CSV table of C-alpha atoms in Angstrom, one decimal:
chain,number,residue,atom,x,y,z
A,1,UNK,CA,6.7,-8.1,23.4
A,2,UNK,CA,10.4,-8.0,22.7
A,3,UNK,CA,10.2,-8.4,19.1
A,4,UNK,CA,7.5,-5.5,19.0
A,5,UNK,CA,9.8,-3.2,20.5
A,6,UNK,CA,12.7,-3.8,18.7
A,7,UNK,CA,10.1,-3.4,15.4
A,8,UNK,CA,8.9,-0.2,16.9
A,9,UNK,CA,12.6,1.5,17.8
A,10,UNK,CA,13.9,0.2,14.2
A,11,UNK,CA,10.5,2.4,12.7
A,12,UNK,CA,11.2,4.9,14.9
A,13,UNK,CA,15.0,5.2,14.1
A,14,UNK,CA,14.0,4.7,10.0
A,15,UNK,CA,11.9,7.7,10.4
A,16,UNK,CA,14.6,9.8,11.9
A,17,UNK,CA,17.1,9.1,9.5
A,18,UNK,CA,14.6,9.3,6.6
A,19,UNK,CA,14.3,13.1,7.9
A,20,UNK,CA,17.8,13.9,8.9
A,21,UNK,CA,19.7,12.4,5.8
A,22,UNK,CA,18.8,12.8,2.1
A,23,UNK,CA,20.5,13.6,-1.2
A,24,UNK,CA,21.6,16.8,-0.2
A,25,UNK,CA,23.5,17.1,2.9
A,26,UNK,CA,21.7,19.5,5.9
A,27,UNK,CA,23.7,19.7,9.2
A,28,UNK,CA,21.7,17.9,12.5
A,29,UNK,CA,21.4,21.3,14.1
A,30,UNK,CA,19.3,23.1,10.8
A,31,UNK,CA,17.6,19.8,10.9
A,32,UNK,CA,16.4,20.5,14.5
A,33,UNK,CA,15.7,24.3,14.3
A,34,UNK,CA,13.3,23.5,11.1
A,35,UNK,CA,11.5,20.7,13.0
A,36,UNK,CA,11.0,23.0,15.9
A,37,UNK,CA,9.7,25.9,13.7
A,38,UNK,CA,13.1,28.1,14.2
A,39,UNK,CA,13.1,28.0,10.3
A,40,UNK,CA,10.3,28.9,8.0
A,41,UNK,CA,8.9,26.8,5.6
A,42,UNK,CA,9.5,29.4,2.9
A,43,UNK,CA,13.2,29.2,3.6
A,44,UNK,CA,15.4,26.5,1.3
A,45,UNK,CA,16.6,24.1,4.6
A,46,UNK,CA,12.8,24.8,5.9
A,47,UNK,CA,11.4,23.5,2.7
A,48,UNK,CA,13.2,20.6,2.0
A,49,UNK,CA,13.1,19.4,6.2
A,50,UNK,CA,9.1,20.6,6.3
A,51,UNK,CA,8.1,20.4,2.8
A,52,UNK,CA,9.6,17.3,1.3
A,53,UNK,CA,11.5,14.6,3.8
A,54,UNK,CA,9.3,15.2,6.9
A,55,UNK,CA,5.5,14.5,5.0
A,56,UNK,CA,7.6,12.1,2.7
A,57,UNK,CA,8.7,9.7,6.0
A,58,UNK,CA,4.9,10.0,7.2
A,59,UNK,CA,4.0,9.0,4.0
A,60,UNK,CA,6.7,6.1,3.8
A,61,UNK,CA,5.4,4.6,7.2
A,62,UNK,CA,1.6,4.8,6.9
A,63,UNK,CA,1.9,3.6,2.9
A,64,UNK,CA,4.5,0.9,4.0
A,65,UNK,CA,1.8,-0.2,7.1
A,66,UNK,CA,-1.7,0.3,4.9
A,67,UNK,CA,0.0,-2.3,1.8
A,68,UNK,CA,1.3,-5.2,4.6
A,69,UNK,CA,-2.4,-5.0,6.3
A,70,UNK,CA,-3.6,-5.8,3.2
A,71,UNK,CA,-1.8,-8.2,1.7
A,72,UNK,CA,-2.1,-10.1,5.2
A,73,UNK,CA,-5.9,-9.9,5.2
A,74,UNK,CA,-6.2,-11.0,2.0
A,75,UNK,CA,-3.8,-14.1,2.7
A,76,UNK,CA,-6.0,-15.2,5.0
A,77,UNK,CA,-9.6,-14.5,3.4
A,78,UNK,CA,-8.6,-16.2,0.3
A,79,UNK,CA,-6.5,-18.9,1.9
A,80,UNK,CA,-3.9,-18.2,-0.5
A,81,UNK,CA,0.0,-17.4,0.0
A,82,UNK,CA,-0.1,-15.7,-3.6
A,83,UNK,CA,-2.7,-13.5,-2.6
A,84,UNK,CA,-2.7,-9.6,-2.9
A,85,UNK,CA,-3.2,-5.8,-3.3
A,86,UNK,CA,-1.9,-6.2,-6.9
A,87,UNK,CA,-3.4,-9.7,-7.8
A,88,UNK,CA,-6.9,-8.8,-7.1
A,89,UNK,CA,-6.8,-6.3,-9.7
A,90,UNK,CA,-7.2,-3.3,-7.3
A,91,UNK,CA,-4.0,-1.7,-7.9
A,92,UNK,CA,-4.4,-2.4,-11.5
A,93,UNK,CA,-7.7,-0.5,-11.4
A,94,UNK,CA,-6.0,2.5,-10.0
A,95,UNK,CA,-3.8,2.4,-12.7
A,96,UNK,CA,-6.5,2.2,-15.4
A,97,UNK,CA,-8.1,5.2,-13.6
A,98,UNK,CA,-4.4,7.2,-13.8
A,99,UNK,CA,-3.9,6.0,-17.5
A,100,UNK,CA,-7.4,7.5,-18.4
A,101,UNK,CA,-6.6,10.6,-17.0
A,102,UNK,CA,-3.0,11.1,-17.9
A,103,UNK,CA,-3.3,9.5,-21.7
A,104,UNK,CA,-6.7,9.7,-22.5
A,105,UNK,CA,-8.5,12.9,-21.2
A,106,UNK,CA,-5.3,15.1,-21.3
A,107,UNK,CA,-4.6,15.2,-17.7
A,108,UNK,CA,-8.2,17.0,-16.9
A,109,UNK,CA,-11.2,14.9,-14.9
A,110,UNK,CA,-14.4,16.3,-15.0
A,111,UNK,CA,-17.4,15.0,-13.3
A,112,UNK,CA,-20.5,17.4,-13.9
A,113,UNK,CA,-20.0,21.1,-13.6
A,114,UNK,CA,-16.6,19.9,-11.5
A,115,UNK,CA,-13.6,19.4,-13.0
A,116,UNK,CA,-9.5,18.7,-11.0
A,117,UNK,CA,-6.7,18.9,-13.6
A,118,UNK,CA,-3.1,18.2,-12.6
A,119,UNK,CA,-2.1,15.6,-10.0
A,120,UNK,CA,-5.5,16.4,-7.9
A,121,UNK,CA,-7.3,14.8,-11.3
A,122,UNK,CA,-4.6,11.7,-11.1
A,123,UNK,CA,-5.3,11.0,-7.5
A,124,UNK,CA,-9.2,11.7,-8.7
A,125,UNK,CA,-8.4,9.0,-11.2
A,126,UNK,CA,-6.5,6.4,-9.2
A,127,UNK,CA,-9.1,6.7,-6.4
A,128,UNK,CA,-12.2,5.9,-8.7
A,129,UNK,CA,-10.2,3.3,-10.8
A,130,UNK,CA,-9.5,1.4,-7.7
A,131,UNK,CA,-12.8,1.3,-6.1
A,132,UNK,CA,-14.8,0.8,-9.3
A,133,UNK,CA,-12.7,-2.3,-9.4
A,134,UNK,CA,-13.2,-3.1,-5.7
A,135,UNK,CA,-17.0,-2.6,-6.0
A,136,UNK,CA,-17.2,-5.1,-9.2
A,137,UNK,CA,-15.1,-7.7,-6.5
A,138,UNK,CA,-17.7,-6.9,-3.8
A,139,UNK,CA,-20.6,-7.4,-6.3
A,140,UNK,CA,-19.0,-10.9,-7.5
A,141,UNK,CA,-18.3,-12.0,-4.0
A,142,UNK,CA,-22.1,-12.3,-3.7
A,143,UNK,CA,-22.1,-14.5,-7.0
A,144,UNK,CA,-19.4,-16.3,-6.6
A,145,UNK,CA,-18.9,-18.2,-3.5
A,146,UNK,CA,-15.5,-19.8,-4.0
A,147,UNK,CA,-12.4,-17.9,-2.6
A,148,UNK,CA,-10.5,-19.5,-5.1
A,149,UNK,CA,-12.2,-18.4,-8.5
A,150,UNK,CA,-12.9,-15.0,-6.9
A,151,UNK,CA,-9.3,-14.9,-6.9
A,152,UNK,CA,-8.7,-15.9,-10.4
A,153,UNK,CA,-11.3,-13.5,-11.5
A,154,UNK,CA,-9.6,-10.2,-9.9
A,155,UNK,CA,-6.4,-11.7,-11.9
A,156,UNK,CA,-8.5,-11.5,-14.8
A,157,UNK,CA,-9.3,-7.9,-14.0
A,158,UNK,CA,-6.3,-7.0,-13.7
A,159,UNK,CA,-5.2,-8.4,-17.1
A,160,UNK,CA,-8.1,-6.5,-19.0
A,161,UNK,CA,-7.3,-3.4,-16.8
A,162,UNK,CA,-3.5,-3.6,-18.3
A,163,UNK,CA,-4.4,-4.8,-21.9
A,164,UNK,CA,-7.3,-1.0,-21.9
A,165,UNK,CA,-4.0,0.9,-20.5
A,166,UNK,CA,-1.4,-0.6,-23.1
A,167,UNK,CA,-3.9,0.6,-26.1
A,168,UNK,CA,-4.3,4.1,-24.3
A,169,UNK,CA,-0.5,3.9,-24.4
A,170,UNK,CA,-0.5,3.0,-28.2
A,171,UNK,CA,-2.1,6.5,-29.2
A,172,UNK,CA,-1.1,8.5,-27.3
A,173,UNK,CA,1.4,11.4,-26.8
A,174,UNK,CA,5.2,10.6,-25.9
A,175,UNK,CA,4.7,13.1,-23.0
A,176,UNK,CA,1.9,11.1,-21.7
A,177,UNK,CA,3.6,8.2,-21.7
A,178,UNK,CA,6.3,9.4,-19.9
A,179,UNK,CA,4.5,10.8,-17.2
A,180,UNK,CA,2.3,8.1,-16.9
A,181,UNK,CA,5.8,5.6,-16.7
A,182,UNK,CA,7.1,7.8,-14.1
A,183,UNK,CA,4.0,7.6,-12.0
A,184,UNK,CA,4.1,3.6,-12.5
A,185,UNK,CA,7.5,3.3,-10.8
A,186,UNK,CA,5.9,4.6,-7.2
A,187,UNK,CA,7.3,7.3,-5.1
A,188,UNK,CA,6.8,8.7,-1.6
A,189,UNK,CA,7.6,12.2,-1.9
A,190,UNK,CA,4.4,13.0,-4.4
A,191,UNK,CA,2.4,13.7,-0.6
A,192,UNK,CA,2.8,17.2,0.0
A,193,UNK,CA,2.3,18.8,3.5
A,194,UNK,CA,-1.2,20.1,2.6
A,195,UNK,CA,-2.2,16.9,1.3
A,196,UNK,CA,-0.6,14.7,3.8
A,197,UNK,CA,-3.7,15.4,6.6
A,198,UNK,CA,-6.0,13.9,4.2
A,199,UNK,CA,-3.9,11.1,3.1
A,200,UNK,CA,-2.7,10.0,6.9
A,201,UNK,CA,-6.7,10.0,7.8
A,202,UNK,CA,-7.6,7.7,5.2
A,203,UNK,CA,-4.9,5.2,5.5
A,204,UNK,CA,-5.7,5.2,9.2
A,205,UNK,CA,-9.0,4.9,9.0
A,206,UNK,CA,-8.3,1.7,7.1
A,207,UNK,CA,-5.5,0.5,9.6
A,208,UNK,CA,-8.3,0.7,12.1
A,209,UNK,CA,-10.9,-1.1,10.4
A,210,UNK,CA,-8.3,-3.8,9.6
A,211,UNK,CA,-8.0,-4.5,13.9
A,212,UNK,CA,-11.3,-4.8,13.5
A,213,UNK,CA,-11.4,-7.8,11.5
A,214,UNK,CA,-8.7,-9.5,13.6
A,215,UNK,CA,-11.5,-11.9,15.4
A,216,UNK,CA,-13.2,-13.2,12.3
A,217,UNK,CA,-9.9,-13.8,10.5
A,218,UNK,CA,-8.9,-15.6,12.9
A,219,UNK,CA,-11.9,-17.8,12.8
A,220,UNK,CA,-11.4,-17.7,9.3
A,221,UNK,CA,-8.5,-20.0,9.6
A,222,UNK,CA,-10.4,-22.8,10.8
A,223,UNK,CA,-12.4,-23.0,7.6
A,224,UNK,CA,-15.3,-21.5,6.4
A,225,UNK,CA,-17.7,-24.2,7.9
A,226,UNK,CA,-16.6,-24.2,11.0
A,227,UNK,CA,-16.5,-20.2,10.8
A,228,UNK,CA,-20.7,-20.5,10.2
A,229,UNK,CA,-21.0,-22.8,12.9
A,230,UNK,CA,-19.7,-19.9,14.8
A,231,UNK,CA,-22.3,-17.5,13.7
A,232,UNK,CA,-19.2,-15.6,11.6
A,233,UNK,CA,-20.8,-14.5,8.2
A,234,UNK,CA,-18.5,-15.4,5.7
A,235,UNK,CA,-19.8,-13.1,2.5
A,236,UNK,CA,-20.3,-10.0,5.0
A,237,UNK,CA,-16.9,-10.6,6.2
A,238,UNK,CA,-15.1,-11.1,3.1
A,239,UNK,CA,-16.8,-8.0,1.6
A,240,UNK,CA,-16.0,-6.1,4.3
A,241,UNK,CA,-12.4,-7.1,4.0
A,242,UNK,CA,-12.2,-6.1,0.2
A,243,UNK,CA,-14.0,-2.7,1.0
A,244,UNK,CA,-10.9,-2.2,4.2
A,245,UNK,CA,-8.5,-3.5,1.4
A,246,UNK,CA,-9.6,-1.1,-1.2
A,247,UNK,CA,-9.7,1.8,1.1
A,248,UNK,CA,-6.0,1.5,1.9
A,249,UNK,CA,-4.7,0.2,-1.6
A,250,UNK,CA,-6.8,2.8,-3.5
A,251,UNK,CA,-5.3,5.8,-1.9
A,252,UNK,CA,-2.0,4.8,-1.3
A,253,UNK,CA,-1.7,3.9,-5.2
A,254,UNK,CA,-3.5,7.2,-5.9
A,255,UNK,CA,-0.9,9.1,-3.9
A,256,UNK,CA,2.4,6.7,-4.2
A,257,UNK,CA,2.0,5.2,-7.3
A,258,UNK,CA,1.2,1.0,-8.0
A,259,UNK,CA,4.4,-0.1,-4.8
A,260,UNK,CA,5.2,-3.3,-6.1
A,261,UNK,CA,5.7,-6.7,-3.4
A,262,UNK,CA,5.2,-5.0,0.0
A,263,UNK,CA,1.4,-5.8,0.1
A,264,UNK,CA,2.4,-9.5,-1.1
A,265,UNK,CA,6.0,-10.4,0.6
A,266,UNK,CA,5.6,-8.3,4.1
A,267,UNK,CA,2.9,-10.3,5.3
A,268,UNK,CA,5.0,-13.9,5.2
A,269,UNK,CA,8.1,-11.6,7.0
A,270,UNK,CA,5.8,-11.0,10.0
A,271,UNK,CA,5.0,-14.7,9.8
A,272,UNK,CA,8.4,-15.9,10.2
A,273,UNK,CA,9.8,-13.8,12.6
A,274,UNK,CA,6.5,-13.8,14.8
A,275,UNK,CA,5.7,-17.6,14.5
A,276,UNK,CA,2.4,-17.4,15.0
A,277,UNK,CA,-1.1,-17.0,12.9
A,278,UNK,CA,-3.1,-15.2,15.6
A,279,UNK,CA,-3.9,-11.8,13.5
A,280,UNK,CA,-4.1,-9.6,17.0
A,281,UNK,CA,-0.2,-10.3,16.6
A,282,UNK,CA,0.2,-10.2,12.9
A,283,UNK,CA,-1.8,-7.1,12.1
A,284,UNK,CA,0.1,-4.8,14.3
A,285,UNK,CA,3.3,-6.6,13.6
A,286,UNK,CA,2.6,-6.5,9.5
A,287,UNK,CA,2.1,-2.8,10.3
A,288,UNK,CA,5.3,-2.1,11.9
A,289,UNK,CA,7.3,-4.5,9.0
A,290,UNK,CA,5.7,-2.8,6.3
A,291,UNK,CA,6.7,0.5,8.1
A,292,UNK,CA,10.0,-0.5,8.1
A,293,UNK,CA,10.4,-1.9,5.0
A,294,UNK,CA,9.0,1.0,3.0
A,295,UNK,CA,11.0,3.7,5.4
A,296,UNK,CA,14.5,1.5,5.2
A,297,UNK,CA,13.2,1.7,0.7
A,298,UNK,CA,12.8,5.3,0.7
A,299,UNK,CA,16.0,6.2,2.8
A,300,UNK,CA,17.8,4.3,0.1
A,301,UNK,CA,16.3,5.4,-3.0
A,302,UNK,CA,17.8,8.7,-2.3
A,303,UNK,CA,21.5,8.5,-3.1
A,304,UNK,CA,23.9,11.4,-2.0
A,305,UNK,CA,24.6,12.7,-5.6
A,306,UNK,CA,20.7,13.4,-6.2
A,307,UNK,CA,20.4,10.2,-8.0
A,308,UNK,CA,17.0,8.8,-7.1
A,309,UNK,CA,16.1,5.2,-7.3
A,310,UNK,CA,12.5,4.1,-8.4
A,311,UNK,CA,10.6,2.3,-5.3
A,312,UNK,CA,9.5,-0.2,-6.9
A,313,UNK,CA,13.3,-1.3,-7.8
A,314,UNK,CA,13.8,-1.3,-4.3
A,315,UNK,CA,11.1,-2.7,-3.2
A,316,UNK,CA,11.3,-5.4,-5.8
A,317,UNK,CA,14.5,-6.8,-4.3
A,318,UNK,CA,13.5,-7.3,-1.4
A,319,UNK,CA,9.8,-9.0,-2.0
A,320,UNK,CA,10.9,-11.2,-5.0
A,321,UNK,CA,13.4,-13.1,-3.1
A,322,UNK,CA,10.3,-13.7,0.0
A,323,UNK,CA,8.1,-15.0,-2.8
A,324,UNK,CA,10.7,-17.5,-4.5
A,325,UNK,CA,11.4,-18.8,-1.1
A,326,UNK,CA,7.8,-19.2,0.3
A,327,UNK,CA,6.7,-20.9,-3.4
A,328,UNK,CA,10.0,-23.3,-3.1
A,329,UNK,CA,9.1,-24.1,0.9
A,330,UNK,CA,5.4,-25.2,0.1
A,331,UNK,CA,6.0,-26.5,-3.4
C-alpha cells in the first residue's frame, strides 16, 4: 500500500508541475486564476494553462497508463519478456494507416460520401491502420495456436507494414515526409481540449477492460493446460486481450504518435519494485508507472528556451537501458 501511494503522490505531483512549469515561464498565481476560470481561454496565459499544458498532462498520464497496460498484458499472454505494443505490429499498423494518409492520399481520407482531411483524417488513419492489423492478429489467433509463432508473425507484420511505408516515402513529396517524420517522433500536446473528452473515454474504457482480465492472466501464468483445466478459455482470452490491447495502442498512436519503449520497459519497472506477478497489483501499479514515466518525459521535453525534445528521445533513454538489463539478467 505504501509503494502505491508514493506512485500515486509522485503522479499527482508530475501532473502539477507538467501544468505549472513549461517553456515559457507563467507566474503560480495566473496559473491558478486560469485553472479556476478567472482567465478566459481566449486570453494568451488562458490558452496556453487551458489550451495546451492542462489537456497535454491529461493526455501524458492516460497515454503513459494505456501503453504500460499493454505491454504488461501482453508479457504475460505471450509468455514473453520481449513482448509488446510495437512488436506485435499494432503500432506499426497505425503508422501504415498515417503514412497512407499523409504520403499517399494527400492528407484527405474519404470513406463513401464522407471524407476528414487534416489531422482528424490522420487519427482516421492511425485508428483503422491499427485495428486492421489487430483484427488480422485476432483472425490468426484462431489459426495459429502457439503464442510463440503468433508472436513472430505480428513481427512480421510489422516488417511488411514498415517496408509499404518506406516505398510511400520513396515517391512522395518532401513536405510529406516531413510531416509524416514529425508525427513518428510522438508528442503529447497534439490532444486538444475539444478532443481530449473523446480520447480520455477511449483510453479508459481500455484501462477498464484491462482489470478485467486480471483473473485469467493470472491463471495464465500457470500455463495454458492448467488454465483449461480451470475452465479459462485460452483463445477467447487471448483475443480478447489483443482486441483491449489494440483499443488503447490504436488511439494513443493515432493521437500521440508511435511512443517508443514505455509499452515494452514499464511493465518489468512495476515488476521490480512491486515483487510480485499477481496482475490485481501489477495492472494498477503499471498504470501509475507508466503515468509517471510519460508525465516526468513530457515535463522534460519542454526546455525553458522553447526547445522541445522529441518523446520518443526521452522515452528511449529510459526503456533501452530496462531492456538491456532484463535480456543480460535472463540470458
Amino acid at each position: 500500500m505504501i509503494k502505491f501511494i508514493i506512485l500515486a503522490l509522485l503522479t499527482l505531483a508530475l501532473f502539477v508541475a507538467n501544468v505549472f512549469f513549461g517553456a515559457v515561464h507563467i507566474p503560480a498565481a495566473d496559473v491558478l486564476s486560469a485553472l479556476i476560470g478567472r482567465l478566459s481561454p481566449d486570453d494568451a496565459v488562458g490558452f496556453i494553462i487551458l489550451g495546451s499544458r492542462l489537456p497535454q498532462a491529461v493526455t501524458a498520464l492516460l497515454a503513459g497508463a494505456g501503453l504500460g497496460v499493454s505491454g504488461l498484458m501482453l508479457q504475460t499472454a505471450f509468455r514473453n519478456p520481449l513482448a509488446g505494443p510495437s512488436i506485435l505490429g499494432i503500432s506499426s499498423g497505425a503508422g501504415l494507416g498515417v503514412a497512407l494518409v499523409m504520403l499517399f492520399l494527400g492528407g484527405t481520407f474519404s470513406i463513401g460520401g464522407w471524407s476528414w482531411g487534416g489531422y482528424t483524417a490522420i487519427v482516421a488513419g492511425a485508428v483503422l491502420g491499427s485495428m486492421t492489423v489487430m483484427a488480422v492478429l485476432v483472425f490468426l489467433s484462431t489459426v495459429v495456436r502457439n503464442d510463440l509463432m503468433l508472436l513472430i508473425t505480428g513481427i512480421m507484420i510489422g516488417y511488411l507494414a514498415s517496408s509499404v511505408v518506406t516505398l510511400l516515402s520513396s515517391v512522395a513529396s518532401a513536405q510529406g515526409v516531413q510531416g509524416y517524420v514529425m508525427w513518428g517522433m510522438g508528442t503529447f500536446g497534439d490532444v486538444s481540449m475539444s478532443q481530449l473528452p473523446v480520447f480520455s473515454t477511449i483510453v479508459i474504457i481500455g484501462l477498464a477492460l484491462s482489470l478485467l482480465l486480471a483473473k485469467p492472466l493470472n491463471i495464465l501464468l500457470l500455463g495454458d493446460s492448467y488454465a483449461r483445466n480451470l475452465g479459462v478459455r485460452v483463445v477467447a482470452v487471448r483475443n480478447m486481450l489483443l482486441v483491449c490491447t489494440g483499443l488503447l495502442t490504436g488511439i494513443i498512436t493515432a493521437y500521440c504518435g508511435p511512443v517508443a519503449f514505455i509499452g515494452l520497459a514499464i511493465p518489468h519497472v512495476s515488476r521490480f519494485y512491486f515483487r510480485t506477478d499477481n496482475h490485481w497489483i501489477l495492472i494498477p501499479a503499471t498504470m501509475l508507472t507508466g503515468a509517471v514515466t510519460a508525465l516526468a518525459c513530457n515535463l522534460a521535453s519542454t526546455m525553458p528556451d522553447n526547445t522541445v525534445i522529441p518523446i520518443n528521445a526521452l522515452t528511449s533513454l529510459i526503456g533501452a537501458p530496462v531492456i538491456l538489463a532484463v535480456i543480460l539478467k535472463r540470458r
